[in-house]
Tab-separated table of C-alpha atoms and ligand atoms in Angstrom:
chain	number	residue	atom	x	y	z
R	64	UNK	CA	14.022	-0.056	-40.179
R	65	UNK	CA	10.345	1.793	-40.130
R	66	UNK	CA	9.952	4.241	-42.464
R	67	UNK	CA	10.705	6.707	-38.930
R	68	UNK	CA	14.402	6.402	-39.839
R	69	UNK	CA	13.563	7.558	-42.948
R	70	UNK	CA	16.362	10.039	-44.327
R	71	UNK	CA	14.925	13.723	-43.013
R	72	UNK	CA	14.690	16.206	-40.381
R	73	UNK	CA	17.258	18.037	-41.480
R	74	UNK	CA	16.863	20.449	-38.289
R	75	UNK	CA	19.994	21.437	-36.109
R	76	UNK	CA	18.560	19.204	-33.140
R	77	UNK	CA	18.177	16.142	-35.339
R	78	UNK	CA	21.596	16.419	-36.584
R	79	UNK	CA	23.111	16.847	-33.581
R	80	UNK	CA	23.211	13.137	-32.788
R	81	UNK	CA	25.702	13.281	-35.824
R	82	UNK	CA	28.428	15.808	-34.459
R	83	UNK	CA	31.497	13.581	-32.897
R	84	UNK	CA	32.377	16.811	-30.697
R	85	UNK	CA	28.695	17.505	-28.604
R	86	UNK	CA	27.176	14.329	-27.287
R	87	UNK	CA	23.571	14.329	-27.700
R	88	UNK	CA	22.970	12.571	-24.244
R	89	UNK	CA	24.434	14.984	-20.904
R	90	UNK	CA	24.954	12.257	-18.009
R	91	UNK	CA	22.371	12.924	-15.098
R	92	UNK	CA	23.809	14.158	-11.633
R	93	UNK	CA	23.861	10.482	-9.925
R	94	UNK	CA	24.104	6.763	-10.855
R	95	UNK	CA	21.866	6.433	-13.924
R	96	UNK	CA	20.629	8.028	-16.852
R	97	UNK	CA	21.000	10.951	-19.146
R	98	UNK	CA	19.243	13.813	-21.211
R	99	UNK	CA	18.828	16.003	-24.118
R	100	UNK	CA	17.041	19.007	-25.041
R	101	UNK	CA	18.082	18.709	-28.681
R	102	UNK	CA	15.964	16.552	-29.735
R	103	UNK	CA	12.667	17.257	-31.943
R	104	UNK	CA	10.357	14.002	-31.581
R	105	UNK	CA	7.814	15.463	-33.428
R	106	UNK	CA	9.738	14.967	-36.849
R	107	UNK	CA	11.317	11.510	-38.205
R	108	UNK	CA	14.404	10.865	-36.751
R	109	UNK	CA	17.339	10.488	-39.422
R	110	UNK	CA	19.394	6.896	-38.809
R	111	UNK	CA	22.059	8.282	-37.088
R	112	UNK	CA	20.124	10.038	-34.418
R	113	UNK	CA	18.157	6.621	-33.851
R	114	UNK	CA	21.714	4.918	-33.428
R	115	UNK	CA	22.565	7.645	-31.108
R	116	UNK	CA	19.483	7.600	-28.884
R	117	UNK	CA	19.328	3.653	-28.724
R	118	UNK	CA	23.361	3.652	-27.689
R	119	UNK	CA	22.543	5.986	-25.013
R	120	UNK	CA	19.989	3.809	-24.018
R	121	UNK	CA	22.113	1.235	-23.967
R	122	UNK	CA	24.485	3.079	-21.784
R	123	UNK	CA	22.414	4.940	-19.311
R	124	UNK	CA	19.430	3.426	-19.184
R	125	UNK	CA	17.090	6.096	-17.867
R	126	UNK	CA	16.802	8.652	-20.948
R	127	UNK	CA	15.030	12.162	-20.317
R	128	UNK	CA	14.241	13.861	-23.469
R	129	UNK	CA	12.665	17.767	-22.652
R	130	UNK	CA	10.184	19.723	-24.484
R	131	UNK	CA	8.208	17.405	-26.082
R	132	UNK	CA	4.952	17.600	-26.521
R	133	UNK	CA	3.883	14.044	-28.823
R	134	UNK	CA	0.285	13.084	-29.674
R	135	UNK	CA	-0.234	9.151	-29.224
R	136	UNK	CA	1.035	8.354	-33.010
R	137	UNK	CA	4.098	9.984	-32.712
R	138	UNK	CA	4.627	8.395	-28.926
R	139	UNK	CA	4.147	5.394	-30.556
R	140	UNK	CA	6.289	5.464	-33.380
R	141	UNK	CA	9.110	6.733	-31.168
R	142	UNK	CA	8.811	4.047	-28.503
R	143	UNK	CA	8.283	1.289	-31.844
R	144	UNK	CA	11.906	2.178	-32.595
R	145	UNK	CA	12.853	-0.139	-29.616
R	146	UNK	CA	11.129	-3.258	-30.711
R	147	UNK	CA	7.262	-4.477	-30.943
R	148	UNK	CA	4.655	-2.494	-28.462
R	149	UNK	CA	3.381	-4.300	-25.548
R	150	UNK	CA	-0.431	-4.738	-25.905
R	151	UNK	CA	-2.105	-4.580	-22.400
R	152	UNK	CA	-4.038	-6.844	-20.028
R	153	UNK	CA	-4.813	-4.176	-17.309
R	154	UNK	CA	-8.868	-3.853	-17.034
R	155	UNK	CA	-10.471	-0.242	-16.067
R	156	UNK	CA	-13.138	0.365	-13.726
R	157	UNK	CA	-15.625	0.567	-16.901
R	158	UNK	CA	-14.488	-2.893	-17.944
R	159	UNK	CA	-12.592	-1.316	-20.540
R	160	UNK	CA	-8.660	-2.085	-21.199
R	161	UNK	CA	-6.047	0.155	-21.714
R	162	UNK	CA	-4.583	1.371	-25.081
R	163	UNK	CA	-1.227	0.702	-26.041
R	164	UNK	CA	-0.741	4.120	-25.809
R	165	UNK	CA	-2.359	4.892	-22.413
R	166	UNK	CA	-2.340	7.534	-19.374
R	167	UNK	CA	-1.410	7.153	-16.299
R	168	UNK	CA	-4.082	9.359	-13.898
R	169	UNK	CA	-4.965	10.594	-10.781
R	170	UNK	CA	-8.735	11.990	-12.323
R	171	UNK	CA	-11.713	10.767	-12.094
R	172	UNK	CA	-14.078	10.360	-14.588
R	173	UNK	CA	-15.385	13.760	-14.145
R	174	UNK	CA	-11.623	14.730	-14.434
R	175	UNK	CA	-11.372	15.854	-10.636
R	176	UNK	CA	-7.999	14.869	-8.817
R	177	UNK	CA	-8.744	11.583	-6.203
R	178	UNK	CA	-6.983	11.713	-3.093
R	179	UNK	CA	-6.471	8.237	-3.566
R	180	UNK	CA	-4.375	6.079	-6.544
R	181	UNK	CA	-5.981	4.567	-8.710
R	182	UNK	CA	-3.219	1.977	-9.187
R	183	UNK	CA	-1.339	2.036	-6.292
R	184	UNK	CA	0.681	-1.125	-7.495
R	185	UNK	CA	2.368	2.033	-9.121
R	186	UNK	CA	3.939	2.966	-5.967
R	187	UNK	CA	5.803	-0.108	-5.162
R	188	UNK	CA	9.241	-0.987	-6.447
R	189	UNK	CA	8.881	-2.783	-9.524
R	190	UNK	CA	9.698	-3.729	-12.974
R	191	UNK	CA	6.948	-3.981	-15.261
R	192	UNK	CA	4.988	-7.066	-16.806
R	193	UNK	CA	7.868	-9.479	-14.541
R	194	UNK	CA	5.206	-11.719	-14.640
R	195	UNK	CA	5.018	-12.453	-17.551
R	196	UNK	CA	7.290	-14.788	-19.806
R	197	UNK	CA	8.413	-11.714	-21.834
R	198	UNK	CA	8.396	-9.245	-19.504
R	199	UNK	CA	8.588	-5.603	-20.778
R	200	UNK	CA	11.778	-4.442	-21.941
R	201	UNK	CA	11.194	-0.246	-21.956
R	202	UNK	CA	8.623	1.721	-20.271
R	203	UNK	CA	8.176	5.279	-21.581
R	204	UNK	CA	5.831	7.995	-19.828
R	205	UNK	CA	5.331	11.656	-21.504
R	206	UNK	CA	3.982	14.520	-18.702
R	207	UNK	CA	0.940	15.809	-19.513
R	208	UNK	CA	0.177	17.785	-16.546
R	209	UNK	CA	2.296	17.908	-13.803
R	210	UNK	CA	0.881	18.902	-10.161
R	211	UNK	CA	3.241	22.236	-8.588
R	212	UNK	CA	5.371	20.229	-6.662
R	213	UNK	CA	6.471	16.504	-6.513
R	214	UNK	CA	4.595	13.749	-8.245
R	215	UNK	CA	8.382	12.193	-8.845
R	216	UNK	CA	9.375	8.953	-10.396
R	217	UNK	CA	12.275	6.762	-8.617
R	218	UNK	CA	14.667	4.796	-9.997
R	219	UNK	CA	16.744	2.187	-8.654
R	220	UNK	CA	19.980	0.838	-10.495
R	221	UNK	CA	19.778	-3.149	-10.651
R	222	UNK	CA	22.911	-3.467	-11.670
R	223	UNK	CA	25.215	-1.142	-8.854
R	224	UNK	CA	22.707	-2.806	-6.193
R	225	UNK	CA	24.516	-6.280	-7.562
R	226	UNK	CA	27.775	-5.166	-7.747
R	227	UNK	CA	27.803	-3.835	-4.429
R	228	UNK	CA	26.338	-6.848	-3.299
R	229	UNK	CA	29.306	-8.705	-0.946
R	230	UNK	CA	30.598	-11.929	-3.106
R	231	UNK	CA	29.469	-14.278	-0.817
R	232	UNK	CA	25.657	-12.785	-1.565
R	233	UNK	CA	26.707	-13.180	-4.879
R	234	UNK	CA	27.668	-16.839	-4.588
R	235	UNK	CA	24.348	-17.399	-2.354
R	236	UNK	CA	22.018	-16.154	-5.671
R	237	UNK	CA	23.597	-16.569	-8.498
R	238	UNK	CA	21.274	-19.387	-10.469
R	239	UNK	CA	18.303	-19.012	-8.002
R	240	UNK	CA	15.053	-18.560	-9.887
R	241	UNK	CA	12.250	-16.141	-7.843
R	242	UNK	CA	8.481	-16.848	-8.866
R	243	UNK	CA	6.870	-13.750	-10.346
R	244	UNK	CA	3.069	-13.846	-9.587
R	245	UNK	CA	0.719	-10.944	-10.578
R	246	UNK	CA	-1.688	-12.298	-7.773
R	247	UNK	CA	1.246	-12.637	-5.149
R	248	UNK	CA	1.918	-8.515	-6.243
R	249	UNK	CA	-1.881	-7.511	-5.681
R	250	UNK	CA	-1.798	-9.007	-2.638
R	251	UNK	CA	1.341	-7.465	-1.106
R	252	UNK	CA	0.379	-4.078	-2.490
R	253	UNK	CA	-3.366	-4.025	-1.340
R	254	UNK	CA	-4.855	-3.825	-4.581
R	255	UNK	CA	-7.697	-5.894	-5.772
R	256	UNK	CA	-7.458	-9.454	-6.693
R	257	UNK	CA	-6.928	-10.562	-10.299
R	258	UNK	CA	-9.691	-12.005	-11.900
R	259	UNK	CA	-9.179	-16.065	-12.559
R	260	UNK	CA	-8.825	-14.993	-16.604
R	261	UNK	CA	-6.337	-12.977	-15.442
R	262	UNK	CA	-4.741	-15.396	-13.968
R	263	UNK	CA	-5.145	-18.113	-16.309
R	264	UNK	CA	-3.534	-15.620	-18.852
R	265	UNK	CA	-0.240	-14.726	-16.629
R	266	UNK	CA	0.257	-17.999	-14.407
R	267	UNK	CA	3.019	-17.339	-11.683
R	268	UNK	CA	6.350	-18.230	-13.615
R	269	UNK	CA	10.118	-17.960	-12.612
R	270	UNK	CA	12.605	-16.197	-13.546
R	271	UNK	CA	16.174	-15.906	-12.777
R	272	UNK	CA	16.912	-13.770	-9.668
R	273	UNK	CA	20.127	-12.408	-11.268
R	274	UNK	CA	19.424	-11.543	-14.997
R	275	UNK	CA	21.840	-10.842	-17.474
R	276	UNK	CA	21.749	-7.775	-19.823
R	277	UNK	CA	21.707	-8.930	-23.235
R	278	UNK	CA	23.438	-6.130	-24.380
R	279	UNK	CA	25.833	-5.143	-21.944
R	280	UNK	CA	25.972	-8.425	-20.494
R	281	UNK	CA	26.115	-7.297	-16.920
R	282	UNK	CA	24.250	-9.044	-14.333
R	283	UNK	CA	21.767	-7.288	-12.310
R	284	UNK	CA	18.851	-8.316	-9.694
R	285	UNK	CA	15.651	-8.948	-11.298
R	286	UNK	CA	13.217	-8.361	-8.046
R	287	UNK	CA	10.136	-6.059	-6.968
R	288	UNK	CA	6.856	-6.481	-5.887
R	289	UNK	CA	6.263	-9.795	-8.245
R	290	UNK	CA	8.876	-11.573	-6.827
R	291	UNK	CA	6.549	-13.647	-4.919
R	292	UNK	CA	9.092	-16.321	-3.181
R	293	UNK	CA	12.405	-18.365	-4.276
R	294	UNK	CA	12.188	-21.470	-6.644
R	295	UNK	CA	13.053	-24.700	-4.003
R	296	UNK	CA	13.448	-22.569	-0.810
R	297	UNK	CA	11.192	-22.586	1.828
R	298	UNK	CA	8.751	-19.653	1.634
R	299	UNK	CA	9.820	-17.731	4.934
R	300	UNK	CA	13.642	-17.845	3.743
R	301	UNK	CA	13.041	-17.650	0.350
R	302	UNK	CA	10.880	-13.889	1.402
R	303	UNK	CA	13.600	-12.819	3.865
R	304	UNK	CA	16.056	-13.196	1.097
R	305	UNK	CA	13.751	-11.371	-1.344
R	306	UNK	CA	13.130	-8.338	1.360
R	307	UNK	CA	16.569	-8.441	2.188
R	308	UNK	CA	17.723	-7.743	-1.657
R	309	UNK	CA	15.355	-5.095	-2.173
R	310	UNK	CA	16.123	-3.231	0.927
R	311	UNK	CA	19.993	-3.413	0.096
R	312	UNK	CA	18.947	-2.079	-3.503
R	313	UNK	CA	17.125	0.338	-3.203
R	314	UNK	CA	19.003	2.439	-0.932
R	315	UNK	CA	19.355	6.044	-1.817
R	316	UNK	CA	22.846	5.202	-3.380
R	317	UNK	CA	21.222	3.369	-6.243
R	318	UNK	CA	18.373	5.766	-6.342
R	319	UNK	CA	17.803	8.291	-9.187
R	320	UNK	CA	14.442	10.676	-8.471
R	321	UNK	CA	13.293	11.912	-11.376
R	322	UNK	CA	11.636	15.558	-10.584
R	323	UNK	CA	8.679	15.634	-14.076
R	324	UNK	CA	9.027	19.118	-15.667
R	325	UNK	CA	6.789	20.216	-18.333
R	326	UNK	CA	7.600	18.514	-21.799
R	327	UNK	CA	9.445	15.714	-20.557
R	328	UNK	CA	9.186	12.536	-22.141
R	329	UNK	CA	11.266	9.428	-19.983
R	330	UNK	CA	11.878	5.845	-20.693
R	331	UNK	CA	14.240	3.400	-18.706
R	332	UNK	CA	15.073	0.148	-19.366
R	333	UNK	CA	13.132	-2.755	-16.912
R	334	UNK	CA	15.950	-5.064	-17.613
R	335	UNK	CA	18.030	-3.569	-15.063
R	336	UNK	CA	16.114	-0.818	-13.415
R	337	UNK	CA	13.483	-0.775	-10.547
R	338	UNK	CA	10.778	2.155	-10.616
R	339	UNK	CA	7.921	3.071	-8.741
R	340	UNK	CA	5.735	6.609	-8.293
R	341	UNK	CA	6.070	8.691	-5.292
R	342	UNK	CA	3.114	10.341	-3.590
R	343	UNK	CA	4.754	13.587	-2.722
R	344	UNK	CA	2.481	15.831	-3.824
R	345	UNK	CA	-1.644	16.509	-3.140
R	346	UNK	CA	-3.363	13.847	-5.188
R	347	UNK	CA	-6.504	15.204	-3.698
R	348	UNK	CA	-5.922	18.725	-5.026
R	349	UNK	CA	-3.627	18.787	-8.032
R	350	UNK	CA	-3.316	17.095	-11.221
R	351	UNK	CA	-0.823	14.349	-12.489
R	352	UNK	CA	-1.153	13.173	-15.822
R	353	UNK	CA	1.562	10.931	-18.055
R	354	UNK	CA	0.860	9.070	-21.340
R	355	UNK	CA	2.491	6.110	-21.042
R	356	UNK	CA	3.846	3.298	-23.569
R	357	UNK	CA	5.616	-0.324	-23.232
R	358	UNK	CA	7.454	-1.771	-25.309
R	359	UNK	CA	7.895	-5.905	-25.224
R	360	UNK	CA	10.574	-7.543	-24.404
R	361	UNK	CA	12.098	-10.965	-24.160
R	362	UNK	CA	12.723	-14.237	-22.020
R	363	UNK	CA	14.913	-12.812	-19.094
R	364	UNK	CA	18.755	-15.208	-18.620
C	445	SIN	C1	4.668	3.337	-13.720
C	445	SIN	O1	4.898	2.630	-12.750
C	445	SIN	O2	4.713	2.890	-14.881
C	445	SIN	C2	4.277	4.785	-13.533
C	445	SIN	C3	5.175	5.546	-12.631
C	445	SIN	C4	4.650	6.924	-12.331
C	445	SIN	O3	3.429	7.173	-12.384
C	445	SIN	O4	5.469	7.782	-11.973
C-alpha cells in the first residue's frame, strides 16, 4: 500500500465505498462498464474505497468517475493504485517524448485546433502497448476540454466478442499466437514509420490470440491494429482470420460509446477491451483535450 490508502478522507463520498446498501459503481446502460459521482479523487482514498474501486474494475472494466478535476500528481497517484506507471516511447514532433502523465491533443503548438489528428493510430481499434512484451494493463484519460458535440471514445468488449464466437471458431483459435508489430500498426493506419531505435526497442513479438484474464480468468480476443499476422499461418489466411475477428467483435453489440462530459475521468482495462477515438466532431474548429496515463502491465496467457 502507498501512503494514498492512507486512513483519511473522512468525506461522505469517500465513505460511500463502505456502505453494504449503495454500491459505489451504477452499471452503464450496455455491455461494459460502470460509474460514480461519489467519488472525491482529489483527497486520499481510505482502503476500503481503493478495494471498492479496484473490484469494480475488476468487474466492469470500463470505470467512469464524474467531476473530477486532478492535476498530474494526483492523476498519477490515482492511476499508481493499479500497479507501476508505464513510462513512454512515443516521440513528439519537437523530438521530445511524452510524460507519464501526458495529453492527448488536437492543438497545435500555437494551441489552435488541426483539422487533422495528430495520432491518428488513435482512431483504430486497439489495445495499447500490444506490442510490447508487457503490454499495458489500464489506460486512464481525464477531459480537459471537451469540443460541443462528439469527440467520443469506443469500446469494444473482448470478452462477449469471444463468447459469442461459434465453438468451432473457438476450436479454430484457441492456442494460436498473432504477431504484434508497432511497424506492421503504422503501416496499416497511415502513420509514419517507426524509427529503426524504435524498432530495435519493441521488435514484433507474439502473443496469444485468445488471452486469459488473470483475474477473472475468462478468455477474451487479444487483437487490433498490432495484430500484424498469425504465428505459422500463411500471411493472407492468417490476415483474413485477423479481419474476420475484429469485424465479428466489434459490432455494435459489443460496443460501449463513451459520450466525454466535463469532469470525467475514464480508465478501462486493455486486457479485455478494444478502444479507439472517434472523429465525430470538428477537429478543425473545436477543442479536445484529455490527460492521459498508463499503467504497465504483464506477459499476456
Ligand atoms: C487513446 O487511444 O488512448 C485515446 C482515445 C481518445 O482520444 O479518445
Amino acid at each position: 500500500m502507498t501512503s494514498l490508502h492512507a486512513p483519511a478522507a473522512s468525506s461522505a463520498a469517500a465513505s460511500a465505498a463502505s456502505s453494504a446498501t449503495i454500491p459505489l459503481f451504477t452499471p452503464l446502460d450496455g455491455i461494459i462498464g460502470a460509474e460514480t459521482d461519489r467519488l472525491d479523487l482529489s483527497r486520499p482514498l481510505d482502503d476500503a474505497t481503493v478495494d471498492a474501486v479496484r473490484t469494480a474494475f475488476r468487474d466492469h472494466h470500463l470505470l467512469v468517475i464524474r467531476n473530477q478535476s486532478l492535476d498530474k500528481e494526483r492523476m498519477y497517484r490515482f492511476a499508481e493504485l493499479f500497479g507501476p506507471i508505464e513510462g513512454h516511447m512515443i516521440r513528439l514532433a519537437d523530438g521530445s517524448k511524452w510524460d507519464a502523465v501526458h495529453t492527448i491533443t488536437n492543438l497545435d503548438a500555437a494551441g489552435n485546433p488541426v483539422a487533422k489528428p495528430f495520432i491518428s493510430s488513435n482512431y483504430f481499434w486497439h489495445t495499447d502497448k500490444s506490442f510490447l512484451r508487457e503490454p499495458s494493463l489500464l489506460t486512464m484519460l481525464q477531459a480537459v476540454e471537451l469540443p460541443p458535440n462528439g469527440g467520443d471514445t469506443q469500446f469494444a468488449d473482448m470478452t462477449a466478442a469471444y463468447d459469442a464466437l461459434p465453438e468451432a471458431t473457438r476450436r479454430r483459435i484457441d492456442g494460436l499466437k498473432s504477431v504484434q508489430s508497432l511497424e506492421f500498426m503504422r503501416r496499416y493506419t497511415g502513420s509514419a514509420p517507426p524509427t529503426e531505435d524504435d524498432i530495435a526497442a519493441a521488435p514484433p513479438i507474439a502473443h496469444p490470440l485468445v488471452r486469459t484474464h488473470p483475474e477473472t480468468g475468462r478468455k477474451s480476443l487479444y487483437i487490433g491494429m498490432y495484430s500484424s499476422h498469425i504465428e505459422g499461418m500463411p500471411e493472407e489466411e492468417g490476415r483474413a482470420l485477423l479481419e474476420e475477428l475484429l469485424e465479428h467483435a466489434t459490432q455494435d453489440r459489443f460496443v460501449h460509446t463513451h459520450r466525454w462530459r466535463h469532469g470525467d475521468l475514464v480508465f478501462w482495462d486493455n486486457r479485455c477491451l478494444l478502444h479507439r477515438a472517434t472523429a465525430n466532431y470538428e477537429m478543425g474548429k473545436h477543442r479536445r483535450v484529455l490527460m492521459r496515463v498508463v499503467v504497465k502491465g504483464s506477459v499476456p496467457e
